[in-house]
Amino acid sequence: MSEFARRVSAEFLGSLLLAALVVGSGIAAQQLSPSDVGLQLLQNALATALGLFAIILIFAPVSGAHLNPVVSLVDAALGHRSWRDVAAYVPAQIVGCITGAVVANLMFGLPAASISATERLSAPHLLAEVVATAGLVLVIFSLVRSGRGHLAPAAVGAYIGAAYFFTSSTSFANPAITIGRIFSDTFAGIAPSAAPGYIAAQLAGGLLGFALVRLFYPSAGQGVRAAQAKAPDPAAALP
């Protein structure tokens, strides 16, 4: 298998696992706590935060573990990845998330695909998706461009877990997972009529996040150079 094929395959499988994680933990939460929506959300959020950390650790060395078209687009716009990769990553992420939702349904004895009837579309939800996606982009690329990319798995997991609660939309922040969640009429699902609005808000959030990254980290390594400039010179203490 070529290096390119390995990267695209990693994005597919990583996205599949992400969708299975989000949808599957949502189904489990419904079954474990059928009368407590707050507890369902907590269970879903904790599982997603922890699982996302592990998934990124697995696939980051292979493909960068984007698992998200917005992240891939921003990565290319910042010059970190080729547009050829993005053109292959995005379909792989979408198909992976749809497949992951199907796998989650099957693991819990549900029909392979059931179109969600959960309407989520409102102005506050769209604003929440802009905020959630912009924040995700800022978390990822502030670390990458300041030489702290090794912290991204933990930081992304923590951010998404928190964003389940501080955003009214529960932080989809990902067009691929939004499409995947259409195919499960369960706790994590989203109605097809709401998905286009969410995706538009996520793309707007990605653009805002890109602008913020360029504002605070206009060049890769700038954060590292600034920290080095502020650090005391060890030679200055020598006689």
mmCIF file of C-alpha atoms in Angstrom:
data_model
loop_
_atom_site.group_PDB
_atom_site.id
_atom_site.type_symbol
_atom_site.label_atom_id
_atom_site.label_comp_id
_atom_site.label_asym_id
_atom_site.label_seq_id
_atom_site.Cartn_x
_atom_site.Cartn_y
_atom_site.Cartn_z
ATOM 1 C CA MET A 1 0.000 0.000 0.000
ATOM 2 C CA SER A 2 1.339 3.431 -0.922
ATOM 3 C CA GLU A 3 1.911 6.126 1.699
ATOM 4 C CA PHE A 4 -0.963 8.152 0.237
ATOM 5 C CA ALA A 5 -3.339 5.187 0.426
ATOM 6 C CA ARG A 6 -2.288 4.557 4.024
ATOM 7 C CA ARG A 7 -3.117 8.156 4.960
ATOM 8 C CA VAL A 8 -6.542 8.041 3.315
ATOM 9 C CA SER A 9 -7.298 4.648 4.879
ATOM 10 C CA ALA A 10 -6.345 6.015 8.289
ATOM 11 C CA GLU A 11 -8.778 8.903 7.854
ATOM 12 C CA PHE A 12 -11.535 6.487 6.867
ATOM 13 C CA LEU A 13 -10.980 4.103 9.768
ATOM 14 C CA GLY A 14 -10.408 6.888 12.286
ATOM 15 C CA SER A 15 -13.640 8.581 11.204
ATOM 16 C CA LEU A 16 -15.480 5.262 11.394
ATOM 17 C CA LEU A 17 -14.303 4.765 14.966
ATOM 18 C CA LEU A 18 -15.183 8.350 15.866
ATOM 19 C CA ALA A 19 -18.762 7.973 14.627
ATOM 20 C CA ALA A 20 -19.120 4.562 16.274
ATOM 21 C CA LEU A 21 -17.861 6.132 19.491
ATOM 22 C CA VAL A 22 -20.228 9.109 19.424
ATOM 23 C CA VAL A 23 -23.320 7.239 18.256
ATOM 24 C CA GLY A 24 -22.636 4.062 20.213
ATOM 25 C CA SER A 25 -22.040 5.846 23.512
ATOM 26 C CA GLY A 26 -25.217 7.839 22.909
ATOM 27 C CA ILE A 27 -27.230 4.641 22.443
ATOM 28 C CA ALA A 28 -25.660 3.105 25.546
ATOM 29 C CA ALA A 29 -26.427 6.242 27.544
ATOM 30 C CA GLN A 30 -30.087 6.081 26.511
ATOM 31 C CA GLN A 31 -30.283 2.467 27.622
ATOM 32 C CA LEU A 32 -28.427 2.971 30.906
ATOM 33 C CA SER A 33 -30.185 6.176 31.969
ATOM 34 C CA PRO A 34 -33.513 6.254 30.117
ATOM 35 C CA SER A 35 -35.103 8.909 32.327
ATOM 36 C CA ASP A 36 -32.186 11.325 32.845
ATOM 37 C CA VAL A 37 -31.158 13.327 29.775
ATOM 38 C CA GLY A 38 -28.437 15.186 31.678
ATOM 39 C CA LEU A 39 -26.795 11.929 32.702
ATOM 40 C CA GLN A 40 -27.107 10.654 29.138
ATOM 41 C CA LEU A 41 -25.232 13.708 27.901
ATOM 42 C CA LEU A 42 -22.551 13.303 30.557
ATOM 43 C CA GLN A 43 -21.983 9.666 29.612
ATOM 44 C CA ASN A 44 -21.882 10.539 25.917
ATOM 45 C CA ALA A 45 -19.449 13.404 26.522
ATOM 46 C CA LEU A 46 -17.068 11.416 28.736
ATOM 47 C CA ALA A 47 -16.940 8.497 26.313
ATOM 48 C CA THR A 48 -16.319 10.846 23.387
ATOM 49 C CA ALA A 49 -13.578 12.806 25.148
ATOM 50 C CA LEU A 50 -11.692 9.694 26.241
ATOM 51 C CA GLY A 51 -12.187 7.788 23.001
ATOM 52 C CA LEU A 52 -11.202 10.729 20.830
ATOM 53 C CA PHE A 53 -7.934 11.021 22.748
ATOM 54 C CA ALA A 54 -7.140 7.380 21.942
ATOM 55 C CA ILE A 55 -8.216 7.589 18.285
ATOM 56 C CA ILE A 56 -6.019 10.629 17.639
ATOM 57 C CA LEU A 57 -3.050 8.901 19.287
ATOM 58 C CA ILE A 58 -3.509 5.937 16.949
ATOM 59 C CA PHE A 59 -3.860 7.760 13.649
ATOM 60 C CA ALA A 60 -1.995 11.045 14.083
ATOM 61 C CA PRO A 61 1.387 9.542 13.051
ATOM 62 C CA VAL A 62 -0.185 8.166 9.855
ATOM 63 C CA SER A 63 -2.538 10.847 8.511
ATOM 64 C CA GLY A 64 -2.574 13.615 11.101
ATOM 65 C CA ALA A 65 -5.878 12.212 12.451
ATOM 66 C CA HIS A 66 -7.993 15.055 11.100
ATOM 67 C CA LEU A 67 -11.251 13.045 11.082
ATOM 68 C CA ASN A 68 -12.943 16.309 10.139
ATOM 69 C CA PRO A 69 -13.204 18.119 6.762
ATOM 70 C CA VAL A 70 -12.873 21.533 8.424
ATOM 71 C CA VAL A 71 -9.578 20.540 10.034
ATOM 72 C CA SER A 72 -8.295 19.211 6.704
ATOM 73 C CA LEU A 73 -9.285 22.399 4.871
ATOM 74 C CA VAL A 74 -7.622 24.642 7.453
ATOM 75 C CA ASP A 75 -4.520 22.439 7.485
ATOM 76 C CA ALA A 76 -4.137 22.898 3.725
ATOM 77 C CA ALA A 77 -4.953 26.624 3.866
ATOM 78 C CA LEU A 78 -2.162 27.078 6.415
ATOM 79 C CA GLY A 79 0.243 25.241 4.131
ATOM 80 C CA HIS A 80 0.693 22.173 6.337
ATOM 81 C CA ARG A 81 -0.897 19.687 3.936
ATOM 82 C CA SER A 82 -1.398 19.313 0.191
ATOM 83 C CA TRP A 83 -4.770 19.957 -1.393
ATOM 84 C CA ARG A 84 -4.434 16.518 -3.017
ATOM 85 C CA ASP A 85 -4.629 14.985 0.443
ATOM 86 C CA VAL A 86 -7.660 17.098 1.325
ATOM 87 C CA ALA A 87 -9.486 16.030 -1.853
ATOM 88 C CA ALA A 88 -9.111 12.407 -0.745
ATOM 89 C CA TYR A 89 -9.459 12.942 3.015
ATOM 90 C CA VAL A 90 -12.889 14.609 2.924
ATOM 91 C CA PRO A 91 -14.773 11.785 1.134
ATOM 92 C CA ALA A 92 -12.973 9.219 3.299
ATOM 93 C CA GLN A 93 -14.054 11.079 6.443
ATOM 94 C CA ILE A 94 -17.681 11.326 5.323
ATOM 95 C CA VAL A 95 -17.948 7.681 4.256
ATOM 96 C CA GLY A 96 -16.127 6.650 7.425
ATOM 97 C CA CYS A 97 -18.575 8.509 9.653
ATOM 98 C CA ILE A 98 -21.605 7.068 7.855
ATOM 99 C CA THR A 99 -20.132 3.582 8.178
ATOM 100 C CA GLY A 100 -19.366 4.167 11.849
ATOM 101 C CA ALA A 101 -22.957 5.161 12.554
ATOM 102 C CA VAL A 102 -24.149 1.971 10.847
ATOM 103 C CA VAL A 103 -21.698 -0.108 12.896
ATOM 104 C CA ALA A 104 -22.921 1.526 16.118
ATOM 105 C CA ASN A 105 -26.542 0.778 15.230
ATOM 106 C CA LEU A 106 -25.712 -2.854 14.540
ATOM 107 C CA MET A 107 -23.699 -3.268 17.746
ATOM 108 C CA PHE A 108 -26.827 -2.401 19.747
ATOM 109 C CA GLY A 109 -29.200 -4.570 17.731
ATOM 110 C CA LEU A 110 -30.831 -1.684 15.868
ATOM 111 C CA PRO A 111 -31.527 -1.428 12.125
ATOM 112 C CA ALA A 112 -28.323 -0.776 10.208
ATOM 113 C CA ALA A 113 -29.527 2.676 9.177
ATOM 114 C CA SER A 114 -32.424 4.710 10.487
ATOM 115 C CA ILE A 115 -32.850 8.349 9.502
ATOM 116 C CA SER A 116 -32.871 10.589 12.552
ATOM 117 C CA ALA A 117 -35.962 12.616 13.384
ATOM 118 C CA THR A 118 -34.191 14.845 15.927
ATOM 119 C CA GLU A 119 -34.644 18.462 14.854
ATOM 120 C CA ARG A 120 -31.820 20.609 16.191
ATOM 121 C CA LEU A 121 -31.912 23.650 13.941
ATOM 122 C CA SER A 122 -32.217 27.048 15.620
ATOM 123 C CA ALA A 123 -30.249 30.302 15.623
ATOM 124 C CA PRO A 124 -28.630 29.539 19.020
ATOM 125 C CA HIS A 125 -27.592 26.095 17.771
ATOM 126 C CA LEU A 126 -26.011 27.562 14.638
ATOM 127 C CA LEU A 127 -24.115 30.136 16.696
ATOM 128 C CA ALA A 128 -22.974 27.331 18.983
ATOM 129 C CA GLU A 129 -21.607 25.385 15.999
ATOM 130 C CA VAL A 130 -19.662 28.433 14.804
ATOM 131 C CA VAL A 131 -18.152 28.851 18.272
ATOM 132 C CA ALA A 132 -17.471 25.137 18.754
ATOM 133 C CA THR A 133 -15.756 24.715 15.387
ATOM 134 C CA ALA A 134 -13.715 27.917 15.633
ATOM 135 C CA GLY A 135 -12.552 26.862 19.084
ATOM 136 C CA LEU A 136 -11.589 23.400 17.863
ATOM 137 C CA VAL A 137 -9.531 24.839 15.002
ATOM 138 C CA LEU A 138 -7.839 27.273 17.376
ATOM 139 C CA VAL A 139 -7.009 24.510 19.868
ATOM 140 C CA ILE A 140 -5.461 22.268 17.215
ATOM 141 C CA PHE A 141 -3.459 24.772 15.219
ATOM 142 C CA SER A 142 -2.295 26.935 18.106
ATOM 143 C CA LEU A 143 -0.577 23.798 19.392
ATOM 144 C CA VAL A 144 0.732 22.727 15.990
ATOM 145 C CA ARG A 145 2.116 26.154 15.105
ATOM 146 C CA SER A 146 3.752 26.657 18.491
ATOM 147 C CA GLY A 147 5.598 23.341 18.506
ATOM 148 C CA ARG A 148 3.239 21.635 20.967
ATOM 149 C CA GLY A 149 1.464 19.313 18.570
ATOM 150 C CA HIS A 150 2.120 16.326 20.852
ATOM 151 C CA LEU A 151 -0.457 17.789 23.237
ATOM 152 C CA ALA A 152 -3.231 17.830 20.632
ATOM 153 C CA PRO A 153 -4.786 14.412 21.436
ATOM 154 C CA ALA A 154 -5.413 15.333 25.063
ATOM 155 C CA ALA A 155 -6.348 18.936 24.277
ATOM 156 C CA VAL A 156 -8.849 18.011 21.560
ATOM 157 C CA GLY A 157 -10.460 15.336 23.721
ATOM 158 C CA ALA A 158 -10.752 17.755 26.637
ATOM 159 C CA TYR A 159 -12.133 20.564 24.469
ATOM 160 C CA ILE A 160 -14.788 18.420 22.785
ATOM 161 C CA GLY A 161 -15.808 16.894 26.103
ATOM 162 C CA ALA A 162 -16.249 20.353 27.588
ATOM 163 C CA ALA A 163 -17.988 21.704 24.487
ATOM 164 C CA TYR A 164 -20.728 19.094 24.863
ATOM 165 C CA PHE A 165 -21.835 21.203 27.829
ATOM 166 C CA PHE A 166 -20.876 24.797 27.074
ATOM 167 C CA THR A 167 -22.527 24.843 23.632
ATOM 168 C CA SER A 168 -26.265 24.503 23.088
ATOM 169 C CA SER A 169 -25.679 22.257 20.069
ATOM 170 C CA THR A 170 -23.502 19.792 22.053
ATOM 171 C CA SER A 171 -20.634 20.609 19.699
ATOM 172 C CA PHE A 172 -20.841 18.569 16.522
ATOM 173 C CA ALA A 173 -18.053 20.815 15.086
ATOM 174 C CA ASN A 174 -17.492 18.428 12.180
ATOM 175 C CA PRO A 175 -19.351 18.171 8.845
ATOM 176 C CA ALA A 176 -18.487 14.484 8.421
ATOM 177 C CA ILE A 177 -19.846 13.435 11.801
ATOM 178 C CA THR A 178 -22.901 15.621 11.175
ATOM 179 C CA ILE A 179 -23.642 13.633 8.025
ATOM 180 C CA GLY A 180 -22.933 10.337 9.772
ATOM 181 C CA ARG A 181 -25.294 11.125 12.633
ATOM 182 C CA ILE A 182 -28.187 11.500 10.182
ATOM 183 C CA PHE A 183 -28.174 7.701 9.840
ATOM 184 C CA SER A 184 -29.011 6.868 13.459
ATOM 185 C CA ASP A 185 -32.351 7.820 14.976
ATOM 186 C CA THR A 186 -30.903 7.716 18.483
ATOM 187 C CA PHE A 187 -29.580 10.092 21.143
ATOM 188 C CA ALA A 188 -26.778 11.495 18.946
ATOM 189 C CA GLY A 189 -28.789 11.743 15.731
ATOM 190 C CA ILE A 190 -29.654 14.825 13.713
ATOM 191 C CA ALA A 191 -32.494 15.215 11.216
ATOM 192 C CA PRO A 192 -31.472 15.637 7.557
ATOM 193 C CA SER A 193 -33.273 18.991 7.445
ATOM 194 C CA ALA A 194 -30.994 20.366 10.176
ATOM 195 C CA ALA A 195 -27.698 19.027 8.818
ATOM 196 C CA PRO A 196 -27.090 21.617 6.040
ATOM 197 C CA GLY A 197 -27.432 24.495 8.514
ATOM 198 C CA TYR A 198 -25.023 22.803 10.904
ATOM 199 C CA ILE A 199 -22.498 22.193 8.139
ATOM 200 C CA ALA A 200 -22.709 25.814 6.965
ATOM 201 C CA ALA A 201 -22.150 27.004 10.542
ATOM 202 C CA GLN A 202 -19.195 24.636 10.929
ATOM 203 C CA LEU A 203 -17.576 25.931 7.743
ATOM 204 C CA ALA A 204 -18.085 29.501 8.985
ATOM 205 C CA GLY A 205 -16.536 28.489 12.296
ATOM 206 C CA GLY A 206 -13.596 26.953 10.466
ATOM 207 C CA LEU A 207 -13.047 30.211 8.593
ATOM 208 C CA LEU A 208 -13.182 32.163 11.855
ATOM 209 C CA GLY A 209 -10.787 29.718 13.474
ATOM 210 C CA PHE A 210 -8.400 30.050 10.527
ATOM 211 C CA ALA A 211 -8.455 33.838 10.902
ATOM 212 C CA LEU A 212 -7.734 33.580 14.626
ATOM 213 C CA VAL A 213 -4.842 31.182 14.056
ATOM 214 C CA ARG A 214 -3.344 33.547 11.490
ATOM 215 C CA LEU A 215 -3.806 36.441 13.917
ATOM 216 C CA PHE A 216 -2.144 34.831 16.921
ATOM 217 C CA TYR A 217 0.270 32.471 15.122
ATOM 218 C CA PRO A 218 1.014 34.110 11.749
ATOM 219 C CA SER A 219 3.910 31.752 11.075
ATOM 220 C CA ALA A 220 4.655 28.205 12.164
ATOM 221 C CA GLY A 221 6.993 28.070 15.137
ATOM 222 C CA GLN A 222 6.341 31.664 16.126
ATOM 223 C CA GLY A 223 5.177 30.691 19.597
ATOM 224 C CA VAL A 224 8.334 28.658 20.091
ATOM 225 C CA ARG A 225 10.566 31.529 18.968
ATOM 226 C CA ALA A 226 8.747 33.978 21.221
ATOM 227 C CA ALA A 227 9.203 31.702 24.224
ATOM 228 C CA GLN A 228 12.890 31.278 23.421
ATOM 229 C CA ALA A 229 13.330 35.044 23.104
ATOM 230 C CA LYS A 230 11.843 35.572 26.569
ATOM 231 C CA ALA A 231 13.856 32.837 28.227
ATOM 232 C CA PRO A 232 16.951 33.888 30.161
ATOM 233 C CA ASP A 233 20.268 33.248 28.444
ATOM 234 C CA PRO A 234 22.157 30.586 30.456
ATOM 235 C CA ALA A 235 25.449 32.032 29.210
ATOM 236 C CA ALA A 236 24.663 35.329 30.930
ATOM 237 C CA ALA A 237 25.208 33.686 34.307
ATOM 238 C CA LEU A 238 28.693 32.501 33.432
ATOM 239 C CA PRO A 239 31.661 34.483 34.814
#
